[in-house]
Backbone as JSON, one array per atom type, in Angstrom:
{
  "sequence": "XXXXXXXXXXXXXXXXXXXXXXXXXXXXXXXXXXXXXXXXXXXXXXXXXXXXXXXXXXXXXXXXXXXXXXXXXXXXXXXXXXXXXXXXXXXXXXXXXXXXXXXXXXXXXXXXXXXXXXXXXXXXXXXXXXXXXXXXXXXXXXXXXXXXXXXXXXXXXXXXXXXXXXXXXXXXXXXXXXXXXXXXXXXXXXXXXXXXXXXXXXXXXXXXXXXXXXXXXXXXXXXXXXXXXXXXXXXXXXXXXXXXXXXXXXXXXXXXXXXXXXXXXXXXXXXXXXXXXXX",
  "N": [[-7.51, -25.36, 21.12], [-6.18, -27.83, 21.36], [-8.23, -29.43, 22.36], [-9.84, -29.61, 20.13], [-8.3, -31.21, 18.45], [-8.27, -33.63, 19.89], [-10.98, -34.2, 19.84], [-11.36, -34.5, 17.09], [-9.77, -36.77, 16.65], [-11.14, -38.66, 18.2], [-13.66, -38.84, 16.86], [-12.76, -39.68, 14.4], [-11.73, -42.26, 14.93], [-14.11, -43.42, 15.83], [-15.75, -43.27, 13.51], [-14.26, -44.85, 11.76], [-14.49, -47.33, 13.03], [-17.27, -47.73, 12.81], [-17.53, -47.81, 10.03], [-16.06, -50.12, 9.49], [-17.61, -52.09, 10.83], [-20.15, -51.85, 9.54], [-19.48, -52.22, 6.82], [-18.19, -54.74, 6.8], [-20.2, -56.32, 7.99], [-22.42, -56.05, 6.17], [-21.22, -57.13, 3.91], [-20.82, -59.74, 4.77], [-23.46, -60.64, 5.24], [-24.91, -60.1, 2.86], [-23.31, -60.63, 0.63], [-20.97, -62.55, 0.69], [-19.81, -65.25, 2.73], [-17.16, -65.31, 3.06], [-15.28, -63.02, 4.27], [-12.84, -61.89, 3.78], [-11.46, -62.23, 1.14], [-9.16, -61.44, -0.17], [-7.01, -62.18, 1.35], [-6.69, -64.84, 0.93], [-7.92, -66.58, 2.54], [-10.75, -67.47, 4.6], [-11.04, -65.72, 6.74], [-11.73, -64.03, 9.84], [-14.41, -62.5, 11.61], [-13.85, -59.39, 13.16], [-11.2, -59.97, 13.39], [-7.83, -59.07, 14.03], [-5.89, -58.56, 11.98], [-7.58, -58.35, 9.78], [-9.14, -56.15, 10.51], [-7.16, -54.15, 10.53], [-6.45, -54.14, 7.8], [-8.85, -53.32, 6.53], [-9.24, -50.82, 7.76], [-6.92, -49.41, 6.95], [-7.39, -49.24, 4.22], [-9.65, -47.58, 4.23], [-8.53, -45.34, 5.37], [-6.93, -44.31, 3.35], [-8.84, -43.27, 1.62], [-10.09, -41.41, 3.33], [-7.9, -39.77, 3.87], [-7.4, -38.69, 1.31], [-9.8, -37.3, 0.79], [-9.74, -35.55, 2.98], [-7.46, -34.07, 2.38], [-8.31, -32.69, 0.1], [-10.36, -31.18, 1.27], [-8.86, -29.63, 3.11], [-7.3, -28.21, 1.31], [-9.23, -26.7, -0.01], [-10.22, -25.18, 2.16], [-7.87, -23.82, 2.84], [-7.49, -22.3, 0.52], [-9.78, -20.66, 0.58], [-9.31, -19.29, 2.99], [-6.94, -17.99, 2.32], [-7.82, -16.28, 0.27], [-9.56, -14.73, 1.79], [-7.78, -13.51, 3.6], [-6.22, -12.07, 1.79], [-8.14, -10.32, 0.8], [-8.73, -8.91, 3.15], [-6.23, -7.76, 3.58], [-6.03, -6.08, 1.35], [-8.16, -4.4, 1.88], [-7.3, -3.24, 4.27], [-5.0, -1.97, 3.33], [-6.14, -0.18, 1.49], [-7.69, 1.34, 3.24], [-5.74, 2.48, 4.91], [-4.24, 3.95, 3.05], [-6.19, 5.74, 2.21], [-6.57, 7.09, 4.59], [-4.03, 8.29, 4.92], [-4.04, 9.92, 2.68], [-6.16, 11.65, 3.25], [-5.06, 13.01, 5.36], [-3.51, 14.81, 4.1], [-5.11, 16.96, 3.46], [-5.81, 18.66, 5.88], [-3.15, 19.32, 6.53], [-2.24, 20.64, 4.22], [-4.16, 22.73, 4.02], [-3.7, 24.13, 6.4], [-1.09, 25.17, 6.02], [-1.51, 26.72, 3.73], [-3.52, 28.57, 4.48], [-2.08, 29.83, 6.41], [-0.27, 31.21, 4.85], [-2.04, 33.02, 3.67], [-2.89, 34.4, 5.93], [-0.51, 35.69, 6.68], [-0.24, 37.51, 4.58], [-2.51, 39.12, 4.88], [-1.97, 40.34, 7.3], [0.06, 42.07, 6.63], [-1.35, 43.67, 5.0], [-1.35, 43.28, 2.25], [-1.59, 43.91, -1.27], [-1.78, 41.68, -2.74], [-3.4, 39.85, -1.57], [-6.2, 39.4, -2.43], [-5.72, 38.09, -4.9], [-4.39, 35.88, -3.98], [-6.42, 34.59, -2.55], [-8.1, 33.7, -4.61], [-6.43, 31.84, -5.91], [-6.03, 30.06, -3.84], [-8.62, 29.11, -3.54], [-8.95, 27.71, -5.97], [-7.01, 25.72, -5.61], [-7.92, 24.43, -3.31], [-10.26, 23.28, -4.26], [-9.18, 21.44, -6.04], [-7.66, 19.83, -4.28], [-9.64, 18.78, -2.57], [-11.15, 17.19, -4.28], [-9.33, 15.54, -5.69], [-7.9, 14.2, -3.73], [-9.28, 11.97, -2.93], [-9.03, 10.22, -4.98], [-7.32, 7.5, -6.56], [-5.46, 7.86, -8.51], [-3.95, 10.52, -10.42], [-3.72, 12.87, -13.11], [-0.51, 13.58, -14.34], [0.04, 16.01, -15.56], [-1.94, 17.69, -14.46], [-1.14, 17.58, -11.81], [1.31, 18.93, -11.93], [0.43, 21.48, -12.67], [-0.98, 22.07, -10.36], [1.13, 22.17, -8.52], [2.48, 24.4, -9.56], [0.61, 26.41, -9.01], [0.74, 26.37, -6.25], [3.35, 27.26, -5.91], [3.14, 29.86, -6.93], [1.5, 30.96, -4.96], [3.23, 30.81, -2.76], [5.21, 32.56, -3.64], [3.79, 34.96, -3.67], [3.46, 35.36, -0.98], [6.11, 35.49, 0.02], [7.23, 37.59, -1.33], [8.55, 37.3, -3.87], [10.88, 35.99, -3.12], [11.57, 33.55, -3.88], [13.1, 31.55, -6.23], [12.26, 29.6, -8.87], [12.51, 26.77, -10.9], [11.36, 24.74, -13.54], [11.53, 21.67, -15.2], [10.68, 19.51, -17.81], [10.93, 16.37, -19.19], [10.36, 14.21, -21.84], [7.28, 12.51, -22.76], [4.51, 13.44, -21.06], [1.89, 13.01, -21.32], [-1.04, 11.25, -20.57], [0.19, 10.09, -18.41], [-0.12, 8.9, -15.18], [-0.18, 9.54, -11.69], [0.13, 9.04, -8.1], [-2.1, 11.14, -6.31], [-1.14, 14.42, -5.24], [1.41, 13.73, -4.48], [3.95, 14.87, -4.82], [3.84, 17.36, -3.71], [4.41, 17.67, -0.97], [7.18, 17.41, -0.86], [7.93, 19.71, -2.25], [6.96, 21.72, -0.55], [8.61, 21.18, 1.61], [11.1, 21.86, 0.58], [10.92, 24.64, 0.34], [10.64, 25.31, 3.03], [13.1, 24.49, 4.13], [14.84, 25.99, 2.54], [14.24, 28.71, 3.0], [14.69, 29.04, 5.65], [16.55, 30.83, 7.91], [17.49, 32.35, 5.82], [17.25, 34.72, 3.12], [16.5, 34.15, 0.6], [15.64, 31.57, -1.73], [16.53, 29.02, -3.97], [15.04, 26.84, -6.16], [14.93, 23.9, -8.04], [13.04, 21.9, -10.1], [12.38, 18.81, -11.66], [10.89, 16.62, -14.05], [11.08, 13.47, -15.51], [10.17, 11.23, -17.93], [10.69, 7.86, -18.22], [10.71, 5.93, -20.79], [7.95, 3.79, -20.93], [7.67, 2.97, -18.42], [8.75, 4.1, -16.01], [8.85, 7.03, -13.89], [10.89, 9.74, -13.22], [11.7, 11.94, -10.64], [13.21, 14.89, -9.76], [14.49, 17.07, -7.33], [15.98, 19.99, -6.34], [17.23, 22.16, -3.97], [18.45, 25.22, -2.57], [20.01, 25.92, 0.6], [20.6, 27.29, 3.86], [23.75, 26.89, 5.26], [23.95, 26.82, 7.98], [21.65, 25.75, 8.88], [20.02, 22.96, 10.27], [18.89, 20.43, 8.56], [18.6, 17.76, 8.54], [17.17, 16.6, 10.59], [14.63, 17.53, 10.3], [11.98, 16.57, 9.24], [9.18, 16.14, 9.53], [5.54, 15.56, 9.69], [4.38, 15.47, 7.18], [6.35, 14.54, 5.31], [6.88, 12.05, 6.46], [4.39, 10.77, 6.15], [4.24, 10.75, 3.37], [6.37, 9.04, 2.69], [5.39, 6.72, 3.83], [3.13, 6.31, 2.24], [4.39, 5.81, -0.22], [5.65, 3.38, 0.36], [3.43, 1.73, 0.79], [2.12, 1.87, -1.67], [4.01, 1.09, -3.64], [5.74, -0.77, -2.59], [8.83, -2.31, -2.65], [9.46, -1.36, -5.08], [10.4, 1.2, -5.86], [12.41, 4.2, -5.77], [13.87, 6.33, -3.46], [15.9, 8.9, -2.72], [18.02, 11.04, -0.86], [20.36, 13.66, -0.76], [22.94, 15.78, 0.53], [24.82, 18.42, -0.53], [27.27, 20.85, -1.06], [25.81, 23.07, 0.03], [23.29, 22.52, -0.98], [20.23, 20.79, -1.19], [19.35, 17.7, -2.29], [16.92, 15.79, -3.85], [15.79, 12.7, -5.02], [13.44, 10.82, -6.75], [12.03, 7.87, -7.91], [9.48, 6.27, -9.56], [7.2, 3.63, -10.53], [5.08, 3.79, -13.42], [3.32, 2.27, -14.81]],
  "CA": [[-7.02, -26.03, 19.91], [-5.88, -29.22, 21.69], [-9.51, -30.12, 22.47], [-10.32, -29.89, 18.77], [-7.55, -32.36, 17.95], [-8.77, -34.83, 20.56], [-12.33, -34.44, 19.32], [-11.21, -35.03, 15.73], [-9.25, -38.13, 16.76], [-12.22, -39.51, 18.7], [-14.65, -39.07, 15.82], [-12.12, -40.46, 13.34], [-11.74, -43.66, 15.37], [-15.5, -43.85, 15.87], [-16.23, -43.46, 12.14], [-13.58, -46.02, 11.19], [-15.11, -48.51, 13.63], [-18.59, -47.89, 12.22], [-17.34, -48.24, 8.65], [-15.66, -51.53, 9.5], [-18.74, -52.94, 11.21], [-21.19, -51.83, 8.51], [-18.98, -52.82, 5.58], [-17.98, -56.18, 6.99], [-21.49, -56.95, 8.25], [-23.19, -56.14, 4.93], [-20.54, -58.07, 3.03], [-21.06, -61.09, 5.29], [-24.88, -60.99, 5.12], [-25.48, -59.96, 1.52], [-22.43, -61.01, -0.49], [-20.29, -63.83, 0.87], [-19.34, -65.53, 4.08], [-15.71, -65.06, 3.06], [-15.2, -61.56, 4.4], [-11.49, -61.39, 3.43], [-10.94, -63.08, 0.07], [-7.84, -60.99, -0.61], [-5.98, -62.85, 2.15], [-6.61, -66.24, 0.55], [-8.59, -67.4, 3.56], [-12.08, -66.95, 4.89], [-10.92, -64.63, 7.69], [-12.67, -64.03, 10.95], [-14.96, -61.2, 11.96], [-13.11, -58.7, 14.22], [-9.8, -60.39, 13.43], [-6.99, -57.86, 14.05], [-5.31, -58.31, 10.66], [-8.65, -57.91, 8.9], [-9.49, -54.78, 10.92], [-6.09, -53.25, 10.05], [-6.54, -54.05, 6.35], [-10.02, -52.5, 6.18], [-9.02, -49.44, 8.23], [-5.93, -48.78, 6.07], [-8.07, -48.91, 2.96], [-10.51, -46.42, 4.45], [-7.69, -44.17, 5.66], [-6.52, -43.73, 2.06], [-9.97, -42.45, 1.13], [-10.25, -40.28, 4.24], [-6.77, -38.87, 3.65], [-7.59, -37.99, 0.04], [-10.9, -36.34, 0.98], [-9.28, -34.52, 3.92], [-6.52, -33.2, 1.67], [-9.12, -31.79, -0.73], [-11.03, -30.23, 2.17], [-7.86, -28.7, 3.62], [-6.91, -27.34, 0.2], [-10.34, -25.74, -0.21], [-10.22, -24.26, 3.3], [-6.68, -22.96, 2.71], [-7.74, -21.35, -0.56], [-10.76, -19.68, 1.08], [-8.64, -18.46, 4.0], [-5.99, -17.14, 1.61], [-8.59, -15.22, -0.38], [-10.07, -13.84, 2.83], [-6.66, -12.71, 4.1], [-5.84, -11.11, 0.75], [-9.17, -9.28, 0.78], [-8.52, -8.08, 4.34], [-5.01, -6.97, 3.38], [-6.35, -5.01, 0.4], [-9.02, -3.44, 2.58], [-6.46, -2.5, 5.2], [-4.15, -1.09, 2.52], [-6.98, 0.89, 0.96], [-8.08, 2.2, 4.36], [-4.58, 3.26, 5.36], [-3.92, 4.92, 2.0], [-7.2, 6.8, 2.28], [-6.27, 7.88, 5.79], [-2.86, 9.12, 4.65], [-4.4, 10.97, 1.71], [-7.0, 12.66, 3.9], [-4.21, 13.83, 6.21], [-2.94, 15.88, 3.27], [-6.01, 18.11, 3.46], [-5.53, 19.63, 6.95], [-1.76, 19.77, 6.44], [-2.17, 21.62, 3.14], [-4.98, 23.9, 4.33], [-3.04, 24.88, 7.45], [0.02, 25.93, 5.44], [-2.03, 27.71, 2.78], [-4.18, 29.64, 5.24], [-1.01, 30.56, 7.08], [0.2, 32.16, 3.85], [-3.05, 34.08, 3.54], [-2.85, 35.19, 7.16], [0.67, 36.55, 6.63], [-0.49, 38.61, 3.64], [-3.51, 40.04, 5.43], [-1.33, 41.13, 8.34], [0.82, 43.14, 5.97], [-2.29, 44.39, 4.14], [-0.8, 43.19, 0.9], [-2.53, 43.96, -2.4], [-1.81, 40.35, -3.35], [-4.32, 38.98, -0.83], [-7.32, 38.91, -3.26], [-5.22, 37.12, -5.88], [-4.08, 34.66, -3.25], [-7.68, 33.94, -2.22], [-8.56, 33.01, -5.82], [-5.58, 30.68, -6.13], [-6.32, 29.1, -2.77], [-9.91, 28.5, -3.88], [-8.71, 26.71, -7.02], [-6.24, 24.61, -5.05], [-8.78, 23.68, -2.4], [-11.15, 22.46, -5.08], [-8.38, 20.33, -6.55], [-7.29, 18.95, -3.18], [-10.83, 18.11, -2.05], [-11.63, 16.18, -5.22], [-8.31, 14.59, -6.11], [-7.34, 13.43, -2.63], [-10.03, 10.71, -2.82], [-8.75, 9.4, -6.16], [-6.07, 6.75, -6.44], [-4.53, 8.36, -9.54], [-4.2, 11.85, -10.96], [-2.89, 13.18, -14.27], [0.72, 14.28, -13.98], [-0.1, 17.39, -16.03], [-2.71, 18.42, -13.46], [-0.31, 17.69, -10.62], [2.29, 19.99, -12.16], [-0.32, 22.74, -12.58], [-1.27, 22.27, -8.94], [2.39, 22.6, -7.91], [2.75, 25.77, -10.01], [-0.28, 27.28, -8.23], [1.3, 26.46, -4.9], [4.55, 28.1, -6.0], [2.67, 31.24, -7.07], [1.04, 31.4, -3.64], [4.42, 31.04, -1.93], [5.87, 33.78, -4.11], [3.01, 36.11, -3.22], [3.71, 35.56, 0.45], [7.5, 35.82, 0.33], [7.67, 38.72, -2.15], [9.48, 36.86, -4.91], [12.14, 35.49, -2.56], [11.71, 32.17, -4.37], [13.42, 31.3, -7.64], [11.81, 28.23, -9.12], [12.67, 26.3, -12.28], [10.7, 23.46, -13.83], [11.97, 21.04, -16.45], [9.93, 18.29, -18.12], [11.54, 15.6, -20.28], [9.53, 13.07, -22.22], [5.85, 12.74, -22.97], [3.77, 13.23, -19.81], [0.48, 12.78, -21.64], [-1.59, 9.97, -20.09], [0.93, 9.58, -17.25], [-0.88, 9.09, -13.95], [0.61, 9.39, -10.47], [-0.67, 9.23, -6.89], [-2.38, 12.57, -6.15], [-0.48, 15.24, -4.22], [2.6, 13.02, -4.01], [5.16, 15.68, -4.88], [3.64, 18.65, -3.06], [5.08, 17.7, 0.33], [8.6, 17.66, -1.1], [8.06, 21.12, -2.62], [6.8, 22.48, 0.7], [9.81, 20.95, 2.42], [12.22, 22.61, -0.01], [10.74, 26.05, 0.73], [10.88, 25.44, 4.47], [14.53, 24.41, 4.35], [15.56, 27.05, 1.84], [13.98, 30.05, 3.55], [15.07, 29.12, 7.05], [17.81, 31.56, 8.09], [17.94, 32.86, 4.53], [16.28, 35.63, 2.51], [16.16, 33.71, -0.76], [15.83, 30.15, -1.98], [16.48, 28.6, -5.37], [14.52, 25.48, -6.25], [14.83, 23.36, -9.4], [12.24, 20.67, -10.13], [12.36, 18.2, -13.0], [10.21, 15.35, -14.27], [11.55, 12.78, -16.71], [9.48, 9.96, -18.19], [11.61, 6.85, -18.73], [9.93, 4.98, -21.57], [6.57, 3.66, -20.45], [7.73, 2.22, -17.17], [9.1, 4.84, -14.8], [8.92, 8.48, -13.84], [11.92, 10.22, -12.31], [11.44, 13.28, -10.11], [14.38, 15.46, -9.1], [14.24, 18.35, -6.67], [17.21, 20.55, -5.77], [17.01, 23.49, -3.4], [19.52, 25.78, -1.76], [19.67, 26.12, 2.01], [21.65, 27.9, 4.66], [24.6, 25.85, 5.84], [23.77, 26.81, 9.43], [20.38, 25.08, 9.19], [20.06, 21.5, 10.41], [17.71, 19.91, 7.88], [18.56, 16.29, 8.59], [16.2, 16.17, 11.6], [13.4, 18.28, 10.12], [11.21, 15.91, 8.21], [7.78, 16.49, 9.72], [4.53, 14.54, 9.44], [4.11, 15.39, 5.74], [7.33, 13.66, 4.69], [6.67, 10.7, 7.0], [3.2, 10.22, 5.5], [4.56, 10.5, 1.96], [7.18, 7.83, 2.63], [4.5, 5.6, 4.12], [2.33, 6.11, 1.03], [5.25, 5.18, -1.22], [5.83, 1.98, 0.75], [2.17, 1.0, 0.6], [1.76, 1.85, -3.08], [4.99, 0.49, -4.54], [6.59, -1.76, -1.93], [10.26, -2.06, -2.89], [9.61, -0.99, -6.49], [10.59, 2.64, -6.03], [13.68, 4.7, -5.24], [13.83, 7.66, -2.86], [17.23, 9.2, -2.22], [18.3, 12.44, -0.54], [21.77, 13.96, -0.51], [23.27, 17.17, 0.83], [26.13, 18.71, -1.09], [27.53, 22.24, -1.45], [24.66, 23.91, 0.44], [22.09, 22.17, -1.74], [19.52, 19.58, -0.78], [18.95, 17.01, -3.51], [15.97, 14.68, -3.67], [15.53, 11.92, -6.24], [12.36, 9.84, -6.59], [11.72, 7.1, -9.12], [8.29, 5.44, -9.31], [6.62, 3.01, -11.73], [3.87, 4.47, -13.92], [2.52, 1.32, -15.59]],
  "C": [[-6.76, -27.51, 20.17], [-7.17, -30.03, 21.8], [-10.06, -30.48, 21.1], [-9.61, -31.1, 18.18], [-8.05, -33.67, 18.57], [-10.17, -35.19, 20.07], [-12.27, -35.04, 17.92], [-10.74, -36.48, 15.78], [-10.34, -39.09, 17.23], [-13.2, -39.84, 17.6], [-14.06, -39.85, 14.64], [-12.13, -41.95, 13.69], [-13.17, -44.22, 15.37], [-16.03, -44.15, 14.47], [-15.56, -44.66, 11.48], [-14.18, -47.31, 11.74], [-16.48, -48.78, 13.02], [-18.48, -48.37, 10.78], [-16.97, -49.72, 8.6], [-16.84, -52.44, 9.8], [-19.79, -53.0, 10.12], [-20.71, -52.53, 7.25], [-18.83, -54.33, 5.72], [-19.3, -56.91, 7.21], [-22.32, -57.1, 6.99], [-22.55, -57.13, 3.97], [-20.8, -59.52, 3.46], [-22.49, -61.53, 5.05], [-25.34, -61.05, 3.68], [-24.61, -60.53, 0.41], [-21.85, -62.41, -0.28], [-19.88, -64.0, 2.32], [-17.84, -65.3, 4.21], [-15.49, -63.54, 3.09], [-13.83, -61.0, 4.02], [-10.88, -62.26, 2.34], [-9.55, -62.68, -0.38], [-6.72, -61.71, 0.14], [-5.82, -64.32, 1.8], [-7.21, -67.17, 1.57], [-9.93, -66.75, 3.87], [-12.02, -65.76, 5.84], [-12.0, -64.7, 8.75], [-13.13, -62.6, 11.23], [-14.24, -60.66, 13.19], [-11.7, -59.23, 14.39], [-8.9, -59.17, 13.24], [-6.43, -57.55, 12.66], [-6.36, -57.8, 9.68], [-9.07, -56.48, 9.22], [-8.46, -53.79, 10.38], [-6.19, -53.06, 8.54], [-7.68, -53.15, 5.91], [-9.78, -51.03, 6.56], [-8.01, -48.72, 7.35], [-6.55, -48.37, 4.74], [-8.94, -47.67, 3.1], [-9.69, -45.16, 4.72], [-7.18, -43.51, 4.38], [-7.61, -42.79, 1.54], [-10.14, -41.2, 2.0], [-9.13, -39.26, 4.04], [-6.92, -38.05, 2.38], [-8.67, -36.92, 0.17], [-10.48, -35.2, 1.91], [-8.33, -33.54, 3.25], [-7.26, -32.21, 0.78], [-9.8, -30.73, 0.12], [-10.05, -29.19, 2.71], [-7.42, -27.72, 2.54], [-7.97, -26.27, -0.06], [-10.36, -24.71, 0.91], [-9.04, -23.3, 3.23], [-6.88, -21.9, 1.65], [-8.72, -20.27, -0.12], [-10.11, -18.73, 2.08], [-7.64, -17.51, 3.35], [-6.7, -15.98, 0.93], [-9.12, -14.22, 0.64], [-8.96, -12.93, 3.37], [-6.21, -11.68, 3.08], [-6.86, -9.97, 0.67], [-9.02, -8.34, 1.97], [-7.29, -7.2, 4.19], [-5.26, -5.81, 2.42], [-7.21, -3.95, 1.06], [-8.21, -2.59, 3.55], [-5.57, -1.52, 4.46], [-4.94, 0.09, 2.01], [-7.36, 1.88, 2.06], [-6.92, 3.07, 4.82], [-4.19, 4.31, 4.33], [-4.91, 6.08, 2.03], [-6.95, 7.7, 3.48], [-5.09, 8.81, 5.55], [-3.18, 10.24, 3.68], [-5.24, 12.05, 2.38], [-6.19, 13.53, 4.86], [-3.57, 14.97, 5.43], [-3.79, 17.13, 3.38], [-5.73, 19.08, 4.61], [-4.12, 20.18, 6.9], [-1.63, 20.86, 5.38], [-2.94, 22.89, 3.5], [-4.33, 24.76, 5.42], [-1.93, 25.76, 6.87], [-0.48, 27.03, 4.52], [-2.7, 28.87, 3.5], [-3.17, 30.46, 6.03], [-0.4, 31.59, 6.14], [-0.76, 33.34, 3.72], [-3.03, 34.99, 4.76], [-1.67, 36.16, 7.16], [0.45, 37.74, 5.71], [-1.5, 39.61, 4.2], [-2.92, 40.89, 6.55], [-0.57, 42.31, 7.76], [-0.04, 43.98, 5.04], [-1.8, 44.43, 2.69], [-1.91, 43.26, -0.15], [-2.66, 42.6, -3.08], [-2.81, 39.42, -2.68], [-5.5, 38.51, -1.66], [-6.89, 37.86, -4.28], [-4.91, 35.79, -5.2], [-5.35, 33.89, -2.91], [-8.2, 33.14, -3.41], [-7.75, 31.74, -6.05], [-5.82, 29.61, -5.06], [-7.63, 28.38, -3.05], [-9.74, 27.41, -4.93], [-7.99, 25.48, -6.45], [-7.08, 23.77, -4.09], [-9.74, 22.77, -3.16], [-10.41, 21.24, -5.6], [-8.08, 19.32, -5.45], [-8.49, 18.14, -2.7], [-11.31, 17.0, -2.97], [-10.58, 15.12, -5.5], [-7.79, 13.72, -4.98], [-8.05, 12.09, -2.45], [-9.83, 9.79, -4.01], [-7.43, 8.67, -5.95], [-5.02, 7.23, -7.42], [-4.94, 9.75, -9.98], [-3.28, 12.07, -12.15], [-1.66, 13.97, -13.82], [0.66, 15.74, -14.41], [-0.85, 18.24, -15.01], [-1.91, 18.59, -12.17], [0.71, 18.82, -10.75], [1.62, 21.36, -12.1], [-0.63, 23.09, -11.12], [-0.02, 22.77, -8.21], [2.7, 24.05, -8.29], [1.86, 26.77, -9.27], [0.26, 27.47, -6.81], [2.53, 27.37, -4.88], [4.16, 29.57, -6.13], [2.2, 31.8, -5.73], [2.22, 31.7, -2.73], [5.15, 32.31, -2.34], [5.13, 35.03, -3.66], [3.29, 36.41, -1.75], [5.11, 36.09, 0.71], [8.09, 36.88, -0.61], [8.79, 38.34, -3.13], [10.85, 36.48, -4.36], [12.45, 34.08, -3.05], [12.01, 32.19, -5.86], [13.12, 29.83, -7.92], [11.92, 27.92, -10.61], [12.02, 24.94, -12.42], [11.18, 22.94, -15.17], [11.22, 19.72, -16.62], [10.56, 17.62, -19.33], [10.68, 14.38, -20.57], [8.07, 13.45, -22.32], [5.09, 12.41, -21.68], [2.29, 13.02, -20.06], [0.09, 11.37, -21.22], [-0.78, 9.36, -18.94], [0.14, 9.91, -15.99], [0.0, 8.76, -12.74], [-0.31, 9.49, -9.26], [-0.9, 10.72, -6.64], [-1.61, 13.2, -5.0], [0.78, 14.57, -3.66], [3.81, 13.93, -3.89], [5.06, 16.97, -4.06], [4.39, 18.75, -1.74], [6.57, 17.98, 0.17], [8.84, 19.12, -1.47], [7.95, 21.99, -1.38], [8.06, 22.37, 1.55], [10.99, 21.76, 1.9], [12.13, 24.09, 0.34], [11.09, 26.25, 2.21], [12.37, 25.42, 4.77], [15.25, 25.62, 3.76], [15.41, 28.41, 2.47], [14.32, 30.16, 5.03], [16.46, 29.75, 7.15], [18.37, 32.09, 6.78], [16.85, 33.74, 3.94], [15.82, 35.15, 1.14], [16.44, 32.22, -0.9], [15.69, 29.9, -3.48], [16.09, 27.13, -5.42], [14.42, 25.08, -7.72], [14.12, 22.01, -9.34], [12.23, 20.12, -11.54], [11.61, 16.88, -12.96], [10.75, 14.74, -15.56], [10.85, 11.42, -16.82], [10.46, 9.01, -18.85], [10.81, 5.78, -19.47], [8.48, 4.99, -21.14], [6.5, 3.05, -19.06], [7.9, 3.09, -15.93], [9.05, 6.35, -15.0], [9.97, 8.86, -12.8], [11.64, 11.67, -11.93], [12.69, 13.74, -9.36], [14.03, 16.82, -8.52], [15.53, 18.8, -5.99], [16.88, 21.93, -5.22], [18.21, 23.93, -2.58], [19.06, 25.89, -0.31], [20.87, 26.71, 2.73], [22.45, 26.8, 5.35], [24.48, 25.76, 7.35], [22.49, 26.1, 9.86], [20.6, 23.57, 9.26], [18.8, 20.92, 9.8], [17.59, 18.4, 7.98], [17.51, 15.79, 9.57], [14.86, 16.85, 11.44], [12.58, 17.67, 8.98], [9.72, 16.21, 8.32], [6.84, 15.37, 9.33], [4.25, 14.37, 7.95], [5.04, 14.43, 5.04], [7.14, 12.23, 5.17], [5.47, 10.04, 6.34], [3.48, 9.89, 4.04], [5.4, 9.24, 1.81], [6.32, 6.59, 2.9], [3.62, 5.29, 2.92], [3.14, 5.4, -0.04], [5.44, 3.7, -0.9], [4.58, 1.16, 0.49], [1.84, 0.85, -0.88], [2.7, 1.0, -3.92], [5.86, -0.57, -3.89], [8.05, -1.39, -2.09], [10.52, -1.56, -4.3], [9.63, 0.53, -6.67], [11.93, 3.02, -5.41], [13.46, 6.1, -4.69], [15.18, 7.91, -2.2], [17.35, 10.69, -1.94], [19.78, 12.6, -0.24], [21.93, 15.45, -0.24], [24.69, 17.43, 0.34], [26.21, 20.18, -1.5], [26.32, 23.14, -1.18], [23.43, 23.7, -0.44], [21.53, 20.85, -1.21], [18.95, 18.94, -2.03], [18.04, 15.84, -3.17], [15.71, 14.02, -5.02], [14.48, 10.86, -5.93], [12.08, 9.19, -7.93], [10.58, 6.15, -8.8], [7.82, 4.8, -10.61], [5.34, 3.73, -12.13], [3.02, 3.54, -14.76], [1.39, 0.79, -14.75]]
}
């Protein structure tokens, strides 16, 4: 970097010297012998005061042109950095979304495996539901947005699968407030929280109660509430897992500081509140 500065300084001095010689020489030969009429005297060629006056005049022009060049370069570099940042954001979001697939398939196939071990009559029904969910996951995970209505249907399918595995040990309530038509959300955003609620609720317990609600706030925000029971002997504060970590990372990348995610534990219930923009 220092060599570039010295090179720039050398060529600047060289160009200023050439400009002075050419300008003064042409003016002397072609225009007038008085090479410095502004000073009120004829002036002398290579006189220090005359050199300083000419160089200062040229420096104004060079400074103006250099400022324009620097502004153009800065603008190009800014656009390039913004494009790289968007590409990096898009790549990371795609990576986080694709991680949903193996995480989801592992848990779902684990449910199917548990039913086949017990030779449950619900296994064929579970296979059909898993097929529908896999189709949804494979297609929607590559989209940046998904209809909230479809997301809720997807969650309901997941709940049905969990109920088939755990023999109706799950009590689940859903409440929707406001018009969810045309509301779009990041795909598979809420599923990880639902999975987490089952994991916490059924650990050291035979039954779990889960209440999920969606509320559309005007045209700007969507509020998601999830409340599940859990055994007081279970330590859920340190059991977040890769799914929750990825979801939080997705929220940060998608919304920056323009979202709210809060969790509280009270009276053997785990409460999760999420507020995201939908415009």
